[in-house]
Short mmCIF file of C-alpha atoms and ligand atoms in Angstrom, two decimals:
data_model
loop_
_atom_site.label_atom_id
_atom_site.label_comp_id
_atom_site.label_asym_id
_atom_site.label_seq_id
_atom_site.Cartn_x
_atom_site.Cartn_y
_atom_site.Cartn_z
CA MET A 148 -85.62 2.91 -8.45
CA ARG A 149 -83.15 0.98 -6.79
CA GLU A 150 -79.87 0.39 -8.79
CA ILE A 151 -77.68 -2.73 -8.45
CA ASN A 152 -74.41 -2.30 -10.33
CA GLY A 153 -71.22 -3.89 -9.99
CA ALA A 154 -70.12 -2.15 -6.86
CA THR A 155 -73.34 -3.33 -4.81
CA ARG A 156 -72.40 -5.93 -2.01
CA ILE A 157 -74.14 -9.01 -1.38
CA LEU A 158 -75.77 -10.15 1.91
CA GLY A 159 -77.98 -13.17 2.27
CA LEU A 160 -79.70 -15.72 4.45
CA LEU A 161 -79.35 -19.39 4.23
CA GLY A 162 -81.93 -21.41 5.63
CA ASP A 163 -84.52 -24.07 4.43
CA PRO A 164 -87.39 -22.89 4.26
CA VAL A 165 -86.73 -19.06 3.60
CA GLU A 166 -90.01 -18.31 1.99
CA HIS A 167 -91.75 -16.38 4.74
CA THR A 168 -88.56 -14.69 6.25
CA GLY A 169 -88.56 -10.85 7.41
CA SER A 170 -84.81 -10.75 7.26
CA PRO A 171 -84.59 -9.19 3.55
CA ALA A 172 -87.18 -6.66 4.60
CA ILE A 173 -85.14 -5.48 7.74
CA HIS A 174 -81.60 -5.53 6.42
CA ASN A 175 -82.65 -3.83 3.27
CA PHE A 176 -84.31 -1.35 5.12
CA ILE A 177 -81.13 -0.66 7.26
CA ALA A 178 -78.76 -0.62 4.32
CA GLU A 179 -81.11 1.89 2.46
CA ARG A 180 -81.20 4.34 5.47
CA MET A 181 -77.57 3.96 6.21
CA GLY A 182 -76.97 4.95 2.54
CA ASP A 183 -75.18 1.66 1.63
CA ASP A 184 -74.86 -0.13 -1.76
CA ILE A 185 -75.64 -3.42 -0.27
CA ILE A 186 -78.36 -5.71 -1.35
CA TYR A 187 -79.60 -8.72 1.03
CA VAL A 188 -81.30 -11.73 -0.45
CA PRO A 189 -82.44 -15.12 0.83
CA PHE A 190 -81.06 -18.40 -0.18
CA ARG A 191 -83.01 -21.72 0.21
CA VAL A 192 -79.93 -24.13 0.78
CA ARG A 193 -80.69 -27.79 1.87
CA SER A 194 -78.80 -29.30 4.53
CA LYS A 195 -76.61 -31.95 2.20
CA HIS A 196 -75.39 -28.58 0.24
CA LEU A 197 -74.58 -26.37 3.22
CA GLU A 198 -70.63 -26.85 3.05
CA GLU A 199 -70.99 -26.23 -0.65
CA ALA A 200 -73.24 -22.76 -0.08
CA VAL A 201 -70.80 -21.09 2.41
CA ALA A 202 -67.76 -22.12 0.08
CA GLY A 203 -69.95 -20.83 -2.68
CA ALA A 204 -70.95 -17.55 -1.05
CA TYR A 205 -67.40 -16.80 -0.32
CA ALA A 206 -66.13 -17.60 -3.63
CA LEU A 207 -68.96 -15.08 -5.21
CA ASN A 208 -67.38 -12.35 -2.62
CA VAL A 209 -70.79 -12.35 -0.62
CA LEU A 210 -70.10 -9.90 2.23
CA GLY A 211 -71.91 -11.51 5.01
CA LEU A 212 -74.72 -13.97 5.80
CA ASN A 213 -77.48 -14.87 8.27
CA VAL A 214 -78.15 -18.43 9.29
CA THR A 215 -81.73 -19.39 10.15
CA VAL A 216 -83.41 -23.25 10.74
CA PRO A 217 -82.18 -25.99 10.47
CA HIS A 218 -78.54 -24.46 10.06
CA LYS A 219 -77.81 -22.85 12.96
CA VAL A 220 -75.73 -25.80 14.56
CA GLY A 221 -74.43 -27.41 11.31
CA VAL A 222 -73.01 -24.29 10.04
CA MET A 223 -70.51 -24.40 12.73
CA GLN A 224 -68.30 -27.03 10.93
CA HIS A 225 -67.94 -24.99 7.95
CA VAL A 226 -66.42 -21.32 9.37
CA THR A 227 -62.79 -20.52 9.47
CA GLU A 228 -63.18 -18.61 12.83
CA LEU A 229 -65.86 -19.05 15.72
CA ASP A 230 -66.62 -16.33 18.37
CA ASP A 231 -66.48 -17.53 21.70
CA ALA A 232 -70.04 -16.40 22.37
CA ALA A 233 -71.46 -18.74 19.44
CA LEU A 234 -69.17 -21.92 20.67
CA ASP A 235 -70.41 -21.42 24.19
CA ILE A 236 -74.29 -21.25 23.25
CA GLY A 237 -73.83 -23.77 20.29
CA ALA A 238 -75.19 -21.89 17.45
CA VAL A 239 -74.40 -19.47 14.62
CA ASN A 240 -76.68 -17.14 13.18
CA THR A 241 -74.14 -14.68 11.37
CA LEU A 242 -71.25 -15.12 9.27
CA VAL A 243 -69.18 -12.30 8.73
CA ARG A 244 -66.65 -12.67 5.67
CA VAL A 245 -62.81 -12.72 6.85
CA ARG A 246 -59.73 -13.82 5.36
CA GLY A 247 -60.35 -17.26 3.82
CA GLY A 248 -63.76 -17.96 4.79
CA PHE A 249 -66.28 -16.63 7.43
CA LYS A 250 -66.20 -16.32 11.15
CA GLY A 251 -69.49 -17.34 12.79
CA TYR A 252 -71.07 -15.03 15.57
CA ASN A 253 -74.31 -15.34 17.61
CA THR A 254 -76.81 -12.20 17.67
CA ASP A 255 -79.54 -13.96 18.95
CA PHE A 256 -78.24 -13.49 22.61
CA SER A 257 -77.27 -10.07 22.08
CA GLY A 258 -80.24 -9.11 20.48
CA PHE A 259 -82.12 -10.33 23.39
CA MET A 260 -80.04 -8.31 25.71
CA ARG A 261 -80.49 -5.25 23.58
CA GLU A 262 -84.29 -5.82 23.83
CA LEU A 263 -84.17 -6.18 27.81
CA ASP A 264 -81.78 -2.96 27.64
CA SER A 265 -84.32 -0.83 25.52
CA VAL A 266 -87.50 -1.86 27.61
CA ASP A 267 -85.31 -1.48 30.89
CA ILE A 268 -85.48 -4.74 32.16
CA GLN A 269 -83.06 -5.26 34.51
CA VAL A 270 -81.92 -8.95 35.31
CA ASN A 271 -78.67 -8.36 37.19
CA GLY A 272 -79.04 -10.19 40.71
CA LYS A 273 -82.66 -10.77 39.82
CA ASP A 274 -84.10 -14.49 39.85
CA VAL A 275 -85.68 -15.56 36.32
CA ILE A 276 -87.96 -18.12 35.33
CA VAL A 277 -87.20 -19.57 31.73
CA LEU A 278 -89.80 -21.40 29.86
CA GLY A 279 -88.24 -23.73 27.18
CA ALA A 280 -84.93 -25.29 26.53
CA GLY A 281 -84.40 -25.17 22.74
CA GLY A 282 -82.09 -23.31 20.64
CA ALA A 283 -83.59 -19.61 21.76
CA ALA A 284 -83.49 -20.53 25.42
CA LYS A 285 -79.65 -21.24 24.94
CA ALA A 286 -78.91 -17.72 23.68
CA VAL A 287 -81.18 -16.26 26.44
CA MET A 288 -79.24 -18.59 29.13
CA TYR A 289 -76.04 -17.18 27.66
CA ALA A 290 -77.19 -13.80 27.88
CA LEU A 291 -78.72 -14.22 31.52
CA LYS A 292 -75.11 -15.73 32.50
CA LYS A 293 -73.42 -12.36 30.99
CA LEU A 294 -75.85 -10.02 32.65
CA GLY A 295 -75.35 -11.63 36.24
CA ALA A 296 -78.62 -13.09 36.88
CA GLY A 297 -79.52 -14.26 40.11
CA ASN A 298 -81.19 -17.98 40.46
CA ILE A 299 -82.61 -19.28 36.87
CA TYR A 300 -85.54 -21.65 37.16
CA ILE A 301 -85.66 -23.63 33.74
CA LEU A 302 -89.13 -25.35 32.89
CA ASN A 303 -89.50 -27.52 30.02
CA ARG A 304 -91.70 -30.38 28.55
CA ASN A 305 -88.45 -32.63 28.10
CA VAL A 306 -86.86 -32.21 31.55
CA GLU A 307 -84.00 -34.40 30.31
CA LYS A 308 -83.26 -32.61 27.53
CA ALA A 309 -83.13 -29.45 29.70
CA GLY A 310 -80.64 -31.02 32.18
CA ALA A 311 -78.35 -32.05 29.29
CA SER A 312 -78.14 -28.55 28.35
CA PHE A 313 -78.21 -26.29 31.48
CA GLY A 314 -77.92 -28.97 34.55
CA ASN A 315 -74.34 -28.17 35.16
CA ILE A 316 -75.12 -24.26 35.74
CA LYS A 317 -74.53 -23.74 39.41
CA ASN A 318 -77.53 -21.04 39.74
CA ALA A 319 -79.92 -22.94 37.49
CA LYS A 320 -82.34 -25.50 38.28
CA VAL A 321 -84.42 -27.47 35.76
CA LEU A 322 -87.99 -28.49 36.32
CA GLY A 323 -90.98 -30.07 34.43
CA PHE A 324 -93.84 -27.38 33.84
CA SER A 325 -96.17 -29.46 36.37
CA SER A 326 -93.53 -28.76 38.74
CA TRP A 327 -93.73 -24.75 38.59
CA ASN A 328 -94.64 -24.78 42.17
CA GLU A 329 -91.48 -25.82 43.39
CA ILE A 330 -90.16 -22.44 42.40
CA PRO A 331 -90.01 -20.33 46.04
CA LYS A 332 -92.39 -17.79 46.15
CA GLY A 333 -91.03 -14.10 45.02
CA LYS A 334 -90.85 -11.93 42.06
CA TYR A 335 -89.30 -13.04 38.87
CA VAL A 336 -88.21 -12.04 35.16
CA GLY A 337 -90.25 -14.49 32.83
CA ILE A 338 -88.86 -15.48 29.72
CA GLN A 339 -90.83 -17.43 27.42
CA CYS A 340 -88.67 -19.32 25.05
CA THR A 341 -91.01 -22.04 23.70
CA SER A 342 -93.02 -22.27 20.44
CA VAL A 343 -96.14 -22.83 22.35
CA GLY A 344 -98.25 -19.69 21.66
CA LEU A 345 -97.09 -19.01 18.03
CA ALA A 346 -99.65 -18.10 15.47
CA PRO A 347 -101.64 -19.98 14.33
CA ASN A 348 -101.86 -21.91 17.70
CA ASP A 349 -102.27 -18.44 19.69
CA ALA A 350 -104.64 -19.54 21.99
CA GLU A 351 -102.05 -21.84 23.77
CA CYS A 352 -99.51 -21.36 26.76
CA VAL A 353 -97.42 -23.96 28.25
CA ILE A 354 -98.81 -23.28 31.77
CA ASN A 355 -101.95 -21.94 32.62
CA ASP A 356 -102.50 -22.20 36.44
CA ASP A 357 -103.12 -18.67 38.16
CA GLY A 358 -100.33 -19.06 40.61
CA PHE A 359 -97.70 -19.34 38.08
CA PHE A 360 -98.25 -15.86 37.01
CA ASP A 361 -98.23 -14.56 40.48
CA LEU A 362 -94.38 -15.19 40.43
CA ILE A 363 -93.79 -13.06 37.46
CA ASP A 364 -93.52 -9.13 37.43
CA GLU A 365 -91.66 -8.67 34.25
CA ALA A 366 -91.52 -10.53 31.12
CA VAL A 367 -90.71 -11.19 27.49
CA ASP A 368 -91.95 -13.55 25.22
CA LEU A 369 -89.72 -14.42 22.38
CA ILE A 370 -92.53 -14.70 20.04
CA TYR A 371 -93.91 -11.73 18.23
CA LYS A 372 -96.76 -13.47 16.03
CA PRO A 373 -99.24 -12.74 17.66
CA LYS A 374 -98.22 -9.43 19.19
CA GLU A 375 -99.56 -10.15 22.28
CA THR A 376 -99.41 -14.06 23.28
CA VAL A 377 -101.52 -15.99 25.98
CA PHE A 378 -98.53 -15.79 28.21
CA MET A 379 -98.04 -12.35 28.04
CA LYS A 380 -101.73 -11.50 28.44
CA ARG A 381 -101.64 -13.89 31.60
CA VAL A 382 -98.86 -12.06 33.01
CA LYS A 383 -100.30 -8.61 32.30
CA GLU A 384 -103.62 -9.13 34.02
CA ARG A 385 -101.98 -9.92 37.10
CA GLY A 386 -100.22 -6.48 37.04
CA GLY A 387 -96.77 -7.50 35.14
CA ARG A 388 -94.90 -5.68 32.48
CA VAL A 389 -94.58 -7.70 29.27
CA TYR A 390 -92.91 -7.11 25.96
CA ASN A 391 -93.15 -9.57 22.59
CA GLY A 392 -89.72 -10.69 21.05
CA LEU A 393 -90.27 -8.26 18.17
CA ARG A 394 -87.46 -6.03 19.67
CA MET A 395 -85.06 -9.10 20.03
CA LEU A 396 -85.38 -10.02 16.28
CA MET A 397 -84.80 -6.55 15.20
CA TYR A 398 -81.88 -6.24 17.32
CA GLN A 399 -80.28 -9.69 16.21
CA ALA A 400 -80.74 -8.18 12.80
CA VAL A 401 -79.21 -4.87 13.87
CA SER A 402 -76.50 -6.29 15.37
CA SER A 403 -75.72 -9.00 12.46
CA TYR A 404 -75.55 -5.56 10.22
CA GLU A 405 -73.20 -4.13 12.48
CA PHE A 406 -70.74 -7.20 12.29
CA PHE A 407 -71.19 -7.25 8.37
CA THR A 408 -70.30 -3.70 7.85
CA GLY A 409 -68.35 -2.59 11.01
CA ARG A 410 -70.57 0.43 11.59
CA GLU A 411 -72.94 0.78 14.17
CA VAL A 412 -76.47 1.59 13.07
CA PRO A 413 -77.94 4.91 14.64
CA GLU A 414 -80.52 5.11 17.40
CA GLU A 415 -83.00 6.74 15.10
CA ILE A 416 -82.75 4.09 12.56
CA VAL A 417 -83.38 1.56 14.89
CA GLU A 418 -86.16 3.57 16.38
CA GLU A 419 -87.50 3.92 12.75
CA LEU A 420 -87.20 0.18 11.78
CA TYR A 421 -89.08 -0.93 14.87
CA ARG A 422 -91.99 1.60 14.07
CA GLU A 423 -92.12 -0.18 10.73
CA LEU A 424 -91.85 -3.68 11.85
CA ASP A 425 -94.41 -3.03 14.69
CA THR A 426 -97.36 -1.95 11.87
P1 NDP B 26 -86.71 -25.15 19.16
O1 NDP B 26 -87.60 -26.01 18.35
O2 NDP B 26 -85.00 -25.07 19.27
O3 NDP B 26 -87.16 -25.28 20.71
C1 NDP B 26 -88.76 -25.34 20.97
C2 NDP B 26 -88.96 -25.22 22.35
O4 NDP B 26 -90.46 -25.31 22.69
C3 NDP B 26 -88.56 -26.56 23.42
O5 NDP B 26 -88.12 -25.89 24.67
C4 NDP B 26 -89.57 -27.32 23.04
O6 NDP B 26 -89.68 -28.22 24.38
C5 NDP B 26 -90.45 -26.25 23.36
N1 NDP B 26 -92.21 -26.93 22.98
C6 NDP B 26 -92.29 -27.23 21.49
N2 NDP B 26 -93.82 -27.68 21.09
C7 NDP B 26 -94.14 -27.88 22.59
C8 NDP B 26 -95.13 -28.40 23.22
N3 NDP B 26 -96.35 -28.63 22.26
N4 NDP B 26 -95.38 -28.35 24.44
C9 NDP B 26 -94.28 -28.00 25.28
N5 NDP B 26 -93.22 -27.30 24.92
C10 NDP B 26 -92.88 -27.28 23.74
O7 NDP B 26 -87.19 -23.57 19.09
P2 NDP B 26 -86.52 -22.37 19.31
O8 NDP B 26 -85.90 -22.26 20.59
O9 NDP B 26 -85.49 -21.72 17.96
O10 NDP B 26 -87.51 -21.38 19.29
C11 NDP B 26 -88.52 -21.11 20.14
C12 NDP B 26 -89.32 -19.86 20.18
O11 NDP B 26 -88.54 -18.77 20.16
C13 NDP B 26 -90.00 -19.93 18.72
O12 NDP B 26 -91.57 -19.52 18.83
C14 NDP B 26 -89.56 -18.99 17.71
O13 NDP B 26 -90.17 -18.34 16.90
C15 NDP B 26 -88.81 -17.69 18.86
N6 NDP B 26 -87.95 -17.05 18.60
C16 NDP B 26 -87.88 -15.68 18.57
C17 NDP B 26 -86.64 -15.11 18.44
C18 NDP B 26 -86.50 -13.60 18.22
O14 NDP B 26 -85.92 -13.23 17.88
N7 NDP B 26 -87.50 -13.15 18.86
C19 NDP B 26 -85.39 -15.56 18.16
C20 NDP B 26 -85.53 -17.30 18.20
C21 NDP B 26 -86.74 -17.87 18.59
P3 NDP B 26 -88.98 -29.71 24.23
O15 NDP B 26 -87.45 -29.29 24.53
O16 NDP B 26 -89.75 -30.62 25.30
O17 NDP B 26 -89.09 -30.30 22.86
#
């Protein structure tokens, strides 16, 4: 049986709700395989208690925390340091213990970049279509900028909101879903960042026109439940290469763990973890 003693370090997740989170399973798996005396636990924290929770975690000598819905933006006010990428994206999902408090990082963007790398989707100089403009799309857009993507077409239900977030990016254009045919003919990498298609509503997709799917030859849907969304099926039917968001989820956790401990998680542990998660 796993022994917890006075030397065991604590990692945790701040969110509300946290009942269905997969993060403890992922981090405890990594800690066990790495031989680290670390335990990861979920903490349900109401928004009104967020500041106290962060201060309390520091006082309790907690090594690091992940942050999930609804605190990814609010927690930025309670960190002592902020990584540049997290500041640019406007969201923090990882708190790393530093002198006097926690430093906020965003590993959603790096998780997404590591997924692209692992499935060999190259976006450097390539044109991209992004569906959605929420928090996940912001991390994706940051990654696309860092990777040197070509022209980016962002399609969203609320065009005004998408324009406010991405309207000032010079190689990006914001459109409504029904205006997809304004996108010039060509082959694009498609990144599905809306929550449409997520189980139990897995018969849904934000766009259903065949012509739209002719534009995409490689795609990632950030959703990982179901394993294959309608968006993925439609791209695949037309000969495209598709992946779900499971690798992104896994790599954001791996990147967080690496920040927490300052050590790289070896590729064989990552591969074993992926096989576990993909069952
Ligand atoms: P947000 O709530 O911030 O954004 C939701 C997005 O979905 C917005 O673009 C929103 O459009 C759109 N949307 C929601 N409902 C509808 C609808 N009925 N019709 C059309 N568009 C709709 O969520 P996140 O950005 O945080 O997450 C989005 C998805 O990405 C989720 O499914 C989440 O599970 C997944 N995700 C996966 C990760 C991974 O590691 N694989 C990491 C993070 C997220 P509008 O702006 O118009 O409201």
